[in-house]
Structure formats: C-alpha cells, structure tokens
Short mmCIF file of C-alpha atoms in Angstrom, two decimals:
data_model
loop_
_atom_site.label_atom_id
_atom_site.label_comp_id
_atom_site.label_asym_id
_atom_site.label_seq_id
_atom_site.Cartn_x
_atom_site.Cartn_y
_atom_site.Cartn_z
CA UNK A 1 0.00 0.00 0.00
CA UNK A 2 2.85 2.41 0.89
CA UNK A 3 4.66 1.60 -2.38
CA UNK A 4 1.45 2.25 -4.35
CA UNK A 5 0.94 5.62 -2.62
CA UNK A 6 4.54 6.61 -3.32
CA UNK A 7 4.11 5.65 -6.97
CA UNK A 8 0.93 7.73 -7.27
CA UNK A 9 2.66 10.69 -5.60
CA UNK A 10 5.60 10.41 -7.98
CA UNK A 11 3.34 10.26 -11.01
CA UNK A 12 1.38 13.27 -9.75
CA UNK A 13 4.60 15.23 -9.23
CA UNK A 14 5.84 14.38 -12.74
CA UNK A 15 2.48 15.33 -14.28
CA UNK A 16 2.37 18.67 -12.44
CA UNK A 17 5.95 19.49 -13.47
CA UNK A 18 5.20 19.26 -17.22
CA UNK A 19 4.86 22.80 -18.62
CA UNK A 20 1.48 23.04 -20.32
CA UNK A 21 -1.22 25.48 -21.24
CA UNK A 22 -4.82 24.32 -21.02
CA UNK A 23 -7.26 25.93 -23.39
CA UNK A 24 -9.50 28.54 -21.81
CA UNK A 25 -9.44 30.60 -25.01
CA UNK A 26 -9.77 30.26 -28.71
CA UNK A 27 -6.44 30.85 -30.46
CA UNK A 28 -7.35 32.75 -33.64
CA UNK A 29 -5.56 33.45 -36.89
CA UNK A 30 -5.56 37.18 -37.72
CA UNK A 31 -4.35 39.18 -40.72
CA UNK A 32 -3.58 42.89 -40.65
CA UNK A 33 -4.47 44.87 -43.76
CA UNK A 34 -3.47 48.50 -44.28
CA UNK A 35 -6.87 49.58 -45.54
CA UNK A 36 -6.15 52.46 -47.89
CA UNK A 37 -3.14 50.79 -49.57
CA UNK A 38 -5.16 47.60 -49.93
CA UNK A 39 -8.00 49.46 -51.62
CA UNK A 40 -5.51 51.38 -53.77
CA UNK A 41 -3.92 48.12 -54.92
CA UNK A 42 -7.36 46.77 -55.82
CA UNK A 43 -8.10 49.97 -57.74
CA UNK A 44 -4.91 49.47 -59.73
CA UNK A 45 -5.74 45.82 -60.29
CA UNK A 46 -9.27 46.44 -61.58
CA UNK A 47 -8.66 49.75 -63.34
CA UNK A 48 -11.31 51.63 -61.37
CA UNK A 49 -11.72 53.18 -57.94
CA UNK A 50 -12.37 50.49 -55.33
CA UNK A 51 -13.67 51.46 -51.92
CA UNK A 52 -15.21 49.50 -49.09
CA UNK A 53 -18.55 49.44 -50.85
CA UNK A 54 -17.60 47.88 -54.19
CA UNK A 55 -14.96 45.26 -53.39
CA UNK A 56 -15.27 42.51 -56.04
CA UNK A 57 -16.62 39.13 -54.98
CA UNK A 58 -13.36 37.50 -56.05
CA UNK A 59 -11.50 39.45 -53.36
CA UNK A 60 -13.89 38.22 -50.68
CA UNK A 61 -13.32 34.71 -52.03
CA UNK A 62 -9.56 35.22 -51.66
CA UNK A 63 -10.05 36.37 -48.07
CA UNK A 64 -12.22 33.37 -47.28
CA UNK A 65 -9.59 30.98 -48.64
CA UNK A 66 -7.12 32.25 -46.03
CA UNK A 67 -9.30 30.76 -43.26
CA UNK A 68 -8.85 33.79 -41.06
CA UNK A 69 -10.68 34.23 -37.78
CA UNK A 70 -10.09 37.99 -37.79
CA UNK A 71 -8.98 40.69 -40.17
CA UNK A 72 -7.65 43.91 -38.72
CA UNK A 73 -8.38 46.72 -41.17
CA UNK A 74 -5.82 49.27 -40.04
CA UNK A 75 -6.52 52.94 -40.74
CA UNK A 76 -10.28 53.10 -41.19
CA UNK A 77 -10.96 56.44 -39.46
CA UNK A 78 -11.23 60.07 -40.54
CA UNK A 79 -8.03 62.12 -40.81
CA UNK A 80 -7.45 65.85 -41.09
CA UNK A 81 -5.69 68.23 -43.44
CA UNK A 82 -3.07 69.14 -40.83
CA UNK A 83 -1.42 65.72 -40.72
CA UNK A 84 -1.44 65.29 -44.49
CA UNK A 85 0.14 68.70 -44.96
CA UNK A 86 2.76 67.89 -42.33
CA UNK A 87 3.68 64.60 -44.02
CA UNK A 88 3.86 66.21 -47.45
CA UNK A 89 6.13 69.06 -46.32
CA UNK A 90 8.41 67.36 -43.77
CA UNK A 91 11.70 67.03 -45.63
CA UNK A 92 13.10 64.24 -43.44
CA UNK A 93 9.99 62.14 -44.05
CA UNK A 94 9.99 62.87 -47.76
CA UNK A 95 13.62 61.78 -48.05
CA UNK A 96 12.75 58.54 -46.28
CA UNK A 97 9.73 57.92 -48.51
CA UNK A 98 11.97 58.27 -51.57
CA UNK A 99 14.20 55.47 -50.27
CA UNK A 100 11.14 53.20 -50.10
CA UNK A 101 9.69 54.17 -53.49
CA UNK A 102 12.16 54.92 -56.30
CA UNK A 103 9.28 56.33 -58.38
CA UNK A 104 7.83 58.29 -55.45
CA UNK A 105 5.34 61.09 -56.09
CA UNK A 106 3.73 63.40 -53.55
CA UNK A 107 0.36 61.77 -54.23
CA UNK A 108 1.74 58.59 -52.66
CA UNK A 109 1.61 60.32 -49.25
CA UNK A 110 -1.82 59.73 -47.72
CA UNK A 111 -1.26 60.85 -44.10
CA UNK A 112 -0.83 58.83 -40.93
CA UNK A 113 -3.77 56.62 -39.91
CA UNK A 114 -2.72 57.35 -36.31
CA UNK A 115 -3.59 61.06 -36.51
CA UNK A 116 -7.37 60.65 -36.17
CA UNK A 117 -9.75 63.60 -36.05
CA UNK A 118 -12.95 61.62 -35.42
CA UNK A 119 -14.03 57.98 -35.14
CA UNK A 120 -16.11 58.10 -38.30
CA UNK A 121 -15.11 56.30 -41.46
CA UNK A 122 -12.62 58.07 -43.69
CA UNK A 123 -14.61 59.23 -46.76
CA UNK A 124 -11.72 58.06 -48.97
CA UNK A 125 -12.56 54.53 -47.80
CA UNK A 126 -16.34 54.57 -47.94
CA UNK A 127 -19.45 55.29 -45.92
CA UNK A 128 -20.77 54.03 -42.61
CA UNK A 129 -23.18 51.83 -44.56
CA UNK A 130 -20.23 50.41 -46.51
CA UNK A 131 -18.48 49.57 -43.25
CA UNK A 132 -21.57 47.85 -41.85
CA UNK A 133 -21.99 45.80 -45.02
CA UNK A 134 -18.28 44.95 -45.17
CA UNK A 135 -18.43 43.53 -41.67
CA UNK A 136 -21.59 41.56 -42.49
CA UNK A 137 -19.89 40.10 -45.53
CA UNK A 138 -16.86 39.06 -43.47
CA UNK A 139 -18.97 37.61 -40.68
CA UNK A 140 -20.97 35.64 -43.22
CA UNK A 141 -17.83 33.75 -44.23
CA UNK A 142 -16.71 33.17 -40.64
CA UNK A 143 -14.28 36.08 -40.31
CA UNK A 144 -14.53 38.87 -37.74
CA UNK A 145 -13.46 42.50 -38.04
CA UNK A 146 -10.95 44.39 -35.87
CA UNK A 147 -10.72 48.20 -36.00
CA UNK A 148 -8.30 50.71 -34.48
CA UNK A 149 -8.42 52.84 -31.37
CA UNK A 150 -5.57 55.31 -30.79
CA UNK A 151 -5.65 56.23 -27.09
CA UNK A 152 -2.56 58.35 -26.57
CA UNK A 153 -3.32 61.26 -28.88
CA UNK A 154 -5.59 62.79 -31.47
CA UNK A 155 -4.84 64.62 -34.67
CA UNK A 156 -3.78 68.23 -34.15
CA UNK A 157 -6.92 69.34 -35.98
CA UNK A 158 -9.27 67.14 -33.96
CA UNK A 159 -12.28 69.31 -32.99
CA UNK A 160 -11.46 68.73 -29.31
CA UNK A 161 -8.51 71.11 -29.64
CA UNK A 162 -10.98 74.00 -29.70
CA UNK A 163 -14.12 72.55 -28.10
CA UNK A 164 -12.46 70.68 -25.20
CA UNK A 165 -8.88 71.92 -24.70
CA UNK A 166 -8.79 70.48 -21.17
CA UNK A 167 -8.80 67.02 -22.76
CA UNK A 168 -5.12 67.66 -23.58
CA UNK A 169 -1.85 68.01 -21.70
CA UNK A 170 -0.56 71.58 -21.70
CA UNK A 171 2.75 73.25 -20.95
CA UNK A 172 3.24 73.80 -17.18
CA UNK A 173 0.97 76.40 -15.67
CA UNK A 174 2.60 79.82 -15.75
CA UNK A 175 4.56 79.07 -18.93
CA UNK A 176 4.39 81.80 -21.52
CA UNK A 177 4.82 81.62 -25.28
CA UNK A 178 6.81 80.96 -27.28
CA UNK A 179 6.69 77.39 -26.01
CA UNK A 180 9.38 74.78 -26.60
CA UNK A 181 8.65 73.80 -30.20
CA UNK A 182 10.13 70.33 -29.72
CA UNK A 183 7.39 69.49 -27.20
CA UNK A 184 4.46 71.87 -27.65
CA UNK A 185 2.20 73.25 -30.32
CA UNK A 186 2.28 77.07 -30.64
CA UNK A 187 -0.79 77.36 -28.36
CA UNK A 188 0.77 75.27 -25.58
CA UNK A 189 -0.81 71.83 -26.03
CA UNK A 190 1.79 69.06 -25.99
CA UNK A 191 2.53 67.02 -29.08
CA UNK A 192 1.62 63.38 -28.78
CA UNK A 193 4.64 61.24 -28.00
CA UNK A 194 6.52 58.92 -25.70
CA UNK A 195 9.91 58.84 -24.04
CA UNK A 196 11.73 56.65 -26.57
CA UNK A 197 10.34 58.01 -29.82
CA UNK A 198 9.95 61.69 -29.01
CA UNK A 199 7.17 63.94 -30.31
CA UNK A 200 4.80 62.93 -33.10
CA UNK A 201 4.17 66.37 -34.51
CA UNK A 202 0.98 65.61 -36.39
CA UNK A 203 -0.73 64.72 -33.08
CA UNK A 204 -1.78 66.26 -29.73
CA UNK A 205 -1.31 64.54 -26.36
CA UNK A 206 -4.45 63.52 -24.48
CA UNK A 207 -4.80 63.81 -20.68
CA UNK A 208 -5.96 60.58 -19.04
CA UNK A 209 -5.86 62.13 -15.59
CA UNK A 210 -8.93 64.12 -16.63
CA UNK A 211 -12.02 61.99 -16.01
CA UNK A 212 -13.97 63.91 -18.65
CA UNK A 213 -11.43 62.79 -21.27
CA UNK A 214 -11.68 59.21 -20.05
CA UNK A 215 -15.46 59.33 -20.39
CA UNK A 216 -15.20 60.77 -23.91
CA UNK A 217 -12.75 58.07 -24.95
CA UNK A 218 -15.00 55.36 -23.58
CA UNK A 219 -17.74 56.78 -25.79
CA UNK A 220 -15.34 56.55 -28.75
CA UNK A 221 -14.68 52.91 -27.90
CA UNK A 222 -18.42 52.23 -27.73
CA UNK A 223 -18.79 53.85 -31.15
CA UNK A 224 -16.09 51.59 -32.61
CA UNK A 225 -17.68 48.55 -30.96
CA UNK A 226 -20.88 49.13 -32.95
CA UNK A 227 -18.97 48.39 -36.15
CA UNK A 228 -16.37 45.83 -35.04
CA UNK A 229 -15.83 42.43 -33.46
CA UNK A 230 -12.52 43.51 -31.96
CA UNK A 231 -10.54 46.65 -31.17
CA UNK A 232 -6.78 47.00 -31.62
CA UNK A 233 -5.36 49.65 -29.30
CA UNK A 234 -2.26 51.57 -30.31
CA UNK A 235 0.73 51.97 -27.91
CA UNK A 236 -1.51 50.74 -25.14
CA UNK A 237 0.88 51.23 -22.23
CA UNK A 238 0.96 55.01 -22.78
CA UNK A 239 -2.49 55.35 -21.17
CA UNK A 240 -1.36 53.68 -17.93
CA UNK A 241 -1.10 55.93 -14.89
CA UNK A 242 2.54 55.02 -14.13
CA UNK A 243 3.64 55.82 -17.68
CA UNK A 244 1.76 59.12 -17.68
CA UNK A 245 3.35 60.01 -14.37
CA UNK A 246 6.78 59.22 -15.77
CA UNK A 247 6.27 61.30 -18.93
CA UNK A 248 3.94 64.13 -17.95
CA UNK A 249 3.77 64.54 -14.14
CA UNK A 250 5.34 68.03 -14.12
CA UNK A 251 2.80 69.40 -16.55
CA UNK A 252 -0.18 67.70 -14.94
CA UNK A 253 0.63 68.51 -11.33
CA UNK A 254 1.07 72.20 -12.18
CA UNK A 255 -2.55 72.24 -13.38
CA UNK A 256 -3.81 70.42 -10.27
CA UNK A 257 -4.23 66.92 -11.71
CA UNK A 258 -3.48 63.93 -9.50
CA UNK A 259 -2.77 60.33 -10.41
CA UNK A 260 -6.13 58.49 -10.57
CA UNK A 261 -6.80 55.53 -8.31
CA UNK A 262 -8.04 53.44 -11.24
CA UNK A 263 -6.63 52.64 -14.66
CA UNK A 264 -8.39 53.95 -17.75
CA UNK A 265 -8.21 50.54 -19.40
CA UNK A 266 -10.00 48.84 -16.51
CA UNK A 267 -12.82 51.37 -16.72
CA UNK A 268 -12.98 51.30 -20.50
CA UNK A 269 -12.88 47.56 -21.13
CA UNK A 270 -15.42 46.90 -18.39
CA UNK A 271 -17.77 49.50 -19.89
CA UNK A 272 -17.43 48.22 -23.45
CA UNK A 273 -17.70 44.52 -22.60
CA UNK A 274 -20.79 45.13 -20.50
CA UNK A 275 -22.52 46.02 -23.79
CA UNK A 276 -20.42 43.95 -26.22
CA UNK A 277 -19.29 40.87 -24.25
CA UNK A 278 -17.93 39.00 -27.28
CA UNK A 279 -15.76 41.85 -28.54
CA UNK A 280 -12.01 41.30 -28.10
CA UNK A 281 -9.30 43.81 -27.21
CA UNK A 282 -5.88 43.43 -28.85
CA UNK A 283 -3.25 45.70 -27.33
CA UNK A 284 -0.01 46.86 -28.92
CA UNK A 285 2.23 47.14 -25.87
CA UNK A 286 5.86 47.17 -24.80
CA UNK A 287 7.97 47.87 -21.70
CA UNK A 288 6.70 44.98 -19.54
CA UNK A 289 3.23 46.08 -18.46
CA UNK A 290 1.67 42.73 -19.38
CA UNK A 291 0.19 41.94 -15.97
CA UNK A 292 -1.50 45.31 -15.54
CA UNK A 293 -3.07 45.19 -18.99
CA UNK A 294 -4.19 41.56 -18.69
CA UNK A 295 -5.76 42.36 -15.32
CA UNK A 296 -7.68 45.20 -16.97
CA UNK A 297 -9.22 42.74 -19.42
CA UNK A 298 -7.13 42.66 -22.59
CA UNK A 299 -7.72 39.48 -24.55
CA UNK A 300 -4.38 39.61 -26.42
CA UNK A 301 -1.19 41.64 -26.16
CA UNK A 302 1.67 42.02 -28.64
CA UNK A 303 4.50 39.55 -28.00
CA UNK A 304 7.51 41.55 -29.12
CA UNK A 305 9.86 39.53 -26.88
CA UNK A 306 9.32 36.31 -28.83
CA UNK A 307 10.02 38.02 -32.16
CA UNK A 308 13.28 39.47 -30.89
CA UNK A 309 14.38 36.21 -29.28
CA UNK A 310 13.70 34.26 -32.46
CA UNK A 311 15.49 36.82 -34.62
CA UNK A 312 18.54 36.61 -32.33
CA UNK A 313 18.89 32.87 -33.14
CA UNK A 314 20.10 32.17 -29.58
CA UNK A 315 18.52 28.85 -28.69
CA UNK A 316 19.20 29.31 -24.97
CA UNK A 317 17.19 32.54 -25.02
CA UNK A 318 14.38 30.90 -27.00
CA UNK A 319 14.15 27.96 -24.60
CA UNK A 320 14.27 30.31 -21.62
CA UNK A 321 11.43 32.30 -23.14
CA UNK A 322 9.35 29.15 -23.72
CA UNK A 323 9.77 28.01 -20.12
CA UNK A 324 9.34 31.40 -18.47
CA UNK A 325 6.34 32.78 -20.39
CA UNK A 326 4.07 29.74 -20.45
CA UNK A 327 1.29 31.29 -18.39
CA UNK A 328 1.18 34.33 -20.71
CA UNK A 329 0.94 32.49 -24.04
CA UNK A 330 -2.88 32.41 -24.26
CA UNK A 331 -2.89 36.22 -23.90
CA UNK A 332 -0.16 36.94 -26.44
CA UNK A 333 -0.41 37.82 -30.11
CA UNK A 334 2.61 36.19 -31.77
CA UNK A 335 3.96 37.69 -34.98
CA UNK A 336 7.00 37.82 -37.22
CA UNK A 337 6.06 41.12 -38.86
CA UNK A 338 3.52 43.95 -38.80
CA UNK A 339 3.33 47.48 -40.15
CA UNK A 340 5.78 48.79 -37.51
CA UNK A 341 8.32 45.99 -37.84
CA UNK A 342 10.58 45.20 -40.79
CA UNK A 343 9.23 42.58 -43.14
CA UNK A 344 9.95 39.13 -41.74
CA UNK A 345 12.36 38.30 -44.57
CA UNK A 346 14.34 41.43 -43.74
CA UNK A 347 14.21 40.77 -39.99
CA UNK A 348 15.26 37.10 -40.23
CA UNK A 349 17.57 37.37 -43.24
CA UNK A 350 15.89 35.02 -45.74
CA UNK A 351 12.47 33.68 -46.61
CA UNK A 352 13.25 30.22 -45.23
CA UNK A 353 14.38 31.65 -41.88
CA UNK A 354 11.27 33.86 -41.81
CA UNK A 355 9.11 30.78 -42.44
CA UNK A 356 10.85 29.00 -39.56
CA UNK A 357 10.03 31.99 -37.36
CA UNK A 358 6.38 31.67 -38.37
CA UNK A 359 6.43 27.94 -37.59
CA UNK A 360 7.67 28.72 -34.09
CA UNK A 361 5.35 31.67 -33.50
CA UNK A 362 2.09 30.34 -34.87
CA UNK A 363 2.21 26.90 -33.28
CA UNK A 364 2.21 28.44 -29.79
CA UNK A 365 -1.02 29.20 -27.90
CA UNK A 366 -2.35 32.71 -28.45
CA UNK A 367 -3.33 34.82 -31.44
CA UNK A 368 -1.46 34.10 -34.71
CA UNK A 369 -0.86 37.57 -36.17
CA UNK A 370 0.13 38.00 -39.84
CA UNK A 371 0.57 41.09 -42.01
CA UNK A 372 -0.65 41.65 -45.54
CA UNK A 373 2.02 40.42 -47.98
CA UNK A 374 3.72 38.15 -45.43
CA UNK A 375 2.15 35.05 -46.97
CA UNK A 376 3.58 36.10 -50.34
CA UNK A 377 7.13 36.60 -49.10
CA UNK A 378 7.17 40.36 -49.61
CA UNK A 379 10.24 42.16 -48.29
CA UNK A 380 9.53 45.79 -49.22
CA UNK A 381 8.19 47.94 -46.40
CA UNK A 382 4.66 49.33 -46.65
CA UNK A 383 4.90 52.55 -44.65
CA UNK A 384 1.71 53.71 -42.93
CA UNK A 385 1.97 57.16 -44.53
CA UNK A 386 2.04 55.78 -48.08
CA UNK A 387 -0.56 54.26 -50.36
CA UNK A 388 1.81 51.64 -51.79
CA UNK A 389 5.09 49.81 -51.34
CA UNK A 390 7.69 49.14 -53.98
CA UNK A 391 6.30 46.54 -56.36
CA UNK A 392 7.60 42.98 -56.10
CA UNK A 393 6.63 39.48 -57.16
CA UNK A 394 5.52 36.82 -54.68
CA UNK A 395 8.00 34.10 -53.72
CA UNK A 396 6.28 30.90 -54.75
CA UNK A 397 7.97 28.81 -52.05
CA UNK A 398 6.53 31.13 -49.40
CA UNK A 399 3.07 31.09 -51.02
CA UNK A 400 3.11 27.28 -51.04
CA UNK A 401 4.35 27.12 -47.45
CA UNK A 402 1.61 29.33 -46.04
CA UNK A 403 -1.09 27.61 -48.07
CA UNK A 404 -0.09 24.34 -46.43
CA UNK A 405 0.55 25.86 -43.01
CA UNK A 406 -2.79 27.71 -42.78
CA UNK A 407 -4.64 24.43 -43.38
CA UNK A 408 -2.66 22.82 -40.56
CA UNK A 409 -3.47 25.69 -38.19
CA UNK A 410 -7.18 25.79 -39.14
CA UNK A 411 -7.99 22.79 -36.96
CA UNK A 412 -9.49 22.48 -33.49
CA UNK A 413 -6.34 21.00 -32.03
CA UNK A 414 -4.37 24.17 -32.77
CA UNK A 415 -7.28 26.56 -32.15
CA UNK A 416 -8.70 25.03 -28.97
CA UNK A 417 -6.26 22.39 -27.73
CA UNK A 418 -3.93 21.99 -24.77
CA UNK A 419 -0.28 22.88 -25.41
CA UNK A 420 2.59 21.16 -23.63
CA UNK A 421 6.26 22.12 -23.86
CA UNK A 422 8.60 19.13 -24.29
CA UNK A 423 11.85 19.80 -22.47
CA UNK A 424 12.87 16.15 -22.88
CA UNK A 425 14.61 16.58 -26.24
CA UNK A 426 18.12 15.32 -26.92
CA UNK A 427 19.08 18.29 -29.16
CA UNK A 428 17.89 21.56 -27.63
CA UNK A 429 20.74 23.38 -29.37
CA UNK A 430 18.84 23.11 -32.64
CA UNK A 431 15.33 21.81 -31.98
CA UNK A 432 12.23 23.42 -30.45
CA UNK A 433 9.70 20.80 -29.35
CA UNK A 434 6.17 20.74 -27.96
CA UNK A 435 2.85 18.99 -28.48
CA UNK A 436 -0.86 19.71 -28.68
CA UNK A 437 -3.88 17.63 -27.64
CA UNK A 438 -7.61 18.18 -28.18
CA UNK A 439 -10.47 16.06 -26.90
CA UNK A 440 -13.08 15.63 -29.63
CA UNK A 441 -16.83 15.27 -29.15
CA UNK A 442 -16.60 11.46 -29.50
CA UNK A 443 -14.13 11.28 -26.60
CA UNK A 444 -11.07 10.54 -28.73
CA UNK A 445 -8.03 12.83 -28.89
CA UNK A 446 -6.50 14.70 -31.79
CA UNK A 447 -2.76 15.13 -31.16
CA UNK A 448 0.12 17.01 -32.74
CA UNK A 449 3.86 16.92 -32.17
CA UNK A 450 5.76 20.00 -33.35
CA UNK A 451 9.53 19.76 -33.92
CA UNK A 452 11.19 22.89 -35.33
CA UNK A 453 14.79 22.98 -36.50
CA UNK A 454 15.80 26.56 -35.77
CA UNK A 455 19.33 26.30 -37.12
CA UNK A 456 21.26 26.41 -40.36
CA UNK A 457 22.11 22.71 -40.54
CA UNK A 458 20.16 19.47 -40.53
CA UNK A 459 19.19 18.45 -37.00
CA UNK A 460 18.87 15.03 -35.38
CA UNK A 461 17.23 14.29 -32.07
CA UNK A 462 15.06 12.11 -29.89
CA UNK A 463 11.84 13.68 -28.62
CA UNK A 464 9.93 12.01 -25.79
CA UNK A 465 6.19 11.93 -26.57
CA UNK A 466 4.61 10.91 -23.29
CA UNK A 467 1.03 10.67 -24.61
CA UNK A 468 1.77 8.39 -27.59
CA UNK A 469 -0.47 5.31 -27.38
CA UNK A 470 -1.55 2.80 -30.01
CA UNK A 471 -5.21 1.79 -30.32
CA UNK A 472 -4.09 -1.82 -30.32
CA UNK A 473 -0.69 -3.42 -29.94
CA UNK A 474 2.35 -1.14 -29.85
CA UNK A 475 2.61 0.22 -33.38
CA UNK A 476 1.31 3.72 -34.06
CA UNK A 477 0.93 5.43 -37.45
CA UNK A 478 2.10 9.04 -37.44
CA UNK A 479 1.62 11.50 -40.29
CA UNK A 480 3.96 14.40 -40.97
CA UNK A 481 1.54 17.12 -42.09
CA UNK A 482 3.91 19.43 -44.00
CA UNK A 483 4.87 16.58 -46.37
CA UNK A 484 1.91 14.18 -45.85
CA UNK A 485 4.36 11.33 -45.26
CA UNK A 486 3.33 8.50 -42.94
CA UNK A 487 5.53 6.44 -40.61
CA UNK A 488 4.92 3.47 -38.33
CA UNK A 489 6.63 3.73 -34.96
CA UNK A 490 6.59 2.02 -31.57
CA UNK A 491 4.35 3.95 -29.16
CA UNK A 492 6.20 2.60 -26.11
CA UNK A 493 9.52 3.71 -27.58
CA UNK A 494 8.10 7.19 -28.27
CA UNK A 495 7.10 7.40 -24.60
CA UNK A 496 10.40 6.11 -23.23
CA UNK A 497 13.49 6.84 -25.33
CA UNK A 498 11.64 9.16 -27.71
CA UNK A 499 10.79 9.59 -31.39
CA UNK A 500 13.89 9.76 -33.56
CA UNK A 501 13.61 12.78 -35.89
CA UNK A 502 15.70 14.24 -38.70
CA UNK A 503 14.66 17.79 -39.62
CA UNK A 504 16.06 19.95 -42.40
CA UNK A 505 17.52 23.35 -41.54
CA UNK A 506 15.04 26.17 -40.88
CA UNK A 507 12.10 23.84 -41.16
CA UNK A 508 9.81 21.70 -39.06
CA UNK A 509 7.97 18.43 -38.77
CA UNK A 510 4.39 18.56 -37.49
CA UNK A 511 3.17 15.06 -36.69
CA UNK A 512 -0.39 13.90 -36.25
CA UNK A 513 -0.53 10.79 -34.05
#
C-alpha cells in the first residue's frame, strides 16, 4: 500500500511538473491589412476606384480561402488636413519615402492613420453603410473585423482642440509663449509622443488624468464597438497611470491633476464589454506592463519579446522564453512582422528563416498575427503614410508554405487544444519541441507533435512523446503534415526513449498521431 501511494505521488509530481497550457481561449488566426493601400492596390488591379462598398466578390473569395478568424483593417478612421500637410512638407519624411519608393510622387503620401480627427469612417474609404456591409460580408464567411483605437493622442486638428482643450496636456501652468517647439504646439498643447520616440508632430497629447477625457474616450470605444468584433489599441501602455506620471507629471501637477486611483483601461474595457461581451481587445504594448493590462481585461497583447528572441537565433534565449512565459501564451499575439516591424524576410535574413520563425510563433497558444504580404514573401516595407510599397513578385515557395501551413493551423487541435512544452529533447541546441492535444466530441483525442529545427544545418534528435499510445498493440501510425508522409513507430519507444527525428535546416515536422 505504501509503495502504491509513493508511486501515485511520484506520477502526480511528474504530471504537475510538465509545462502546459490548457485551453481557456480560442487561439485565432488574424491578418492585418493596411486599408487604404489595400483598396488602392485593388483599384490598380481592376482599373477603377475600389472602396469598401464595391470590393469585387473574387476578393472576398480570396479572403475566405485564407481561413482567417479575424482581419484587422488598419486605418479606417477620418483624418485631417493638418497631418497630411505635415507629411507632405516634412523634408526628413519625404527623403525617407523616396528610399522606399524609387518612383515616389507626392500623391503617394496619404497621411498617418494614427492622426485621427474623429471615429467616423474616412470618406476616402467609404461610408458608414459600406463599413456595416463589409463587416456583415466578413462575418458571413466566418471572419470577424478588428478596428483601431488610438488612445494616446488625437490629430492636431481634432475638434477637441478648440471645443475641449482640457482634454489635452498643456505646458506647465505659468509658462508663456513661445513654447518649446520640440514638445508643444504654438498654443501650448503638448505634441503626442513617448519617451523613446519623441514627439509625433501631427498629433496632440491627451490627458488621461482628466475623467472627462476618459469618459469621452469610452464613448469613442463604444462607437467603434458598434462596427467591429474587436478593437486593436495603439501603444496601449501610454495610457497607464505610471507611464503618464513618468512622462507628464510636471505638466499635470502644475494644473492640479493627480494620479487616478483606477486605470483607464479597466474602466474602458469593463464599460465596453458590459454592452459587447464577445468583442475582443488586442493591445499593442511594450515595456513589460503585461500583468496590468491583462488584469484590466485585454484578450491579447503584442508579443515583441518572442520576435526578438527568435530573430537573435540564440537557442538558450528561446528555450528560456518558452519556459518562463508559459502562463502568458494564451494572452499573447505572436507575430514575425507587422506594419511597424521590418518585413519578416528582412528581420530574419531570408524567406526560409522567416518561415521558420512563423512555424515557431504560430504553433504556440495565443493569437497568430500576420501582415498583408507576409504570406507572399514580400520584403519591401509598406509605410503607414504611403498608399503603396515598392512593387515585387511573390515568392512561390513562401506562397506554397503558407497555403499548407494555414490548413494545418485551421484545426481544433491548434485553435482550442492543450499545449505542452517538451523539455525532454536530446538536441535543444537546434530543436524546439512541444505537443498539442484536443479532446473531440466522441471522446477521442486529436494530437500534434511540433519539432522545429531553428538552425542552419540538418538536425537530429530524440523527442519524448509521453502521450503516444496505439489503439491496439504497440505500433502507431504518425503522419507528418507538411509533407503528408506516414511512418509506423513504436508507441512505447516514443514514450520512453523518444521519437527519432531528422529535420532539415530552418524547417519543421508537425506530426499527427
């Protein structure tokens, strides 16, 4: 009896020590589109002006084929003349634009989608009715719509500048003009900005220590929620009280503002989800404020750390990340590129290394976050101020890879399953290993083993698969899904000494068993 109890205790200890993530969420696949450049490219393709209201059926068919859970249409909202004029006259920006587009013209500059005057649809994109119908069309094919919210600032020519100037941060009380032009507009309102990137001079800094501003922004969020299934929030950490105190406390205290006892995001998300409980919040965030933002109710947060660790190619850092961030994975949005980052091929150095990064990122729990053009292997940057990037042809190998990979990901085991990190791998200098399991309605399990070779040479290893069992006898048929090859292996050997794998450089094997 004592021996049996000790055995049960040992088994319980081993089971509890296995790093795993149980599924409390749905892990969606999301694609970011830069809305105005996308519509411009369609206009060029079809030889007529395409807006949100007359997108051809074939383009909806192409979207549906991608098997996306969400599309984020970046840059849907109304902009002002001030920001466009700034972007078209700023010589430093113009010089940069010319490096991106050898045939650059001033008409290519369309203004920053992050200098919003009002949360109404940009008339260059369409009408409110067009937006409503676009969302209905997406929802009808099983895809949901994410739209932007920019909390930190408004456009300089937002009506609030004149109707509600107290919504903004001002130069310290008692300051007299001329104000410091690196920080303030001529009338004393601060430019939008943050400590690392400086002032964004087409924007004005909002004051989240003013409850009236908080209330107005919650109303903006409720407006967006009427037209969306999700909201992506820009530079989310900048609205946190500690960050505001670090950046703006001198200005705010001089005007009698004190640090609030509650966070804006806790108030806002609670208010919005009380009316729209199924709407998700995706937060762009940096600087390590994950816990605060998750506690306020964010469904997903950018996972910049994973991207940087993968792009460093240091396997010790990657394994440390995998072991240390397990509890956060369901709340992270994993990506290898977006509109702020370099294209994945540029970041990783080649298309095959970029694909390996996607294999590692998108087979983890959490949101799988892609950017328009990524699945075609594009390497030319699409700047948010421009209507187009430098033209390039798709890389067929990348197109073929993502077509196969998206079908693998579009299954319940990867969308709803339980993820378990496998530390028992004989070659952790080259291989990343984990598995997925999903209990189906008939009581059986759908299982996946993921083995990624994140190195420049062929990798060999033994990977212990502790849940490998045959339906009868000891032999088990496993299918490698990227190649559709089948193998017969001993289930008991997979559980004990491990599955012997040989994986080509910068590639993976994803086994169904």
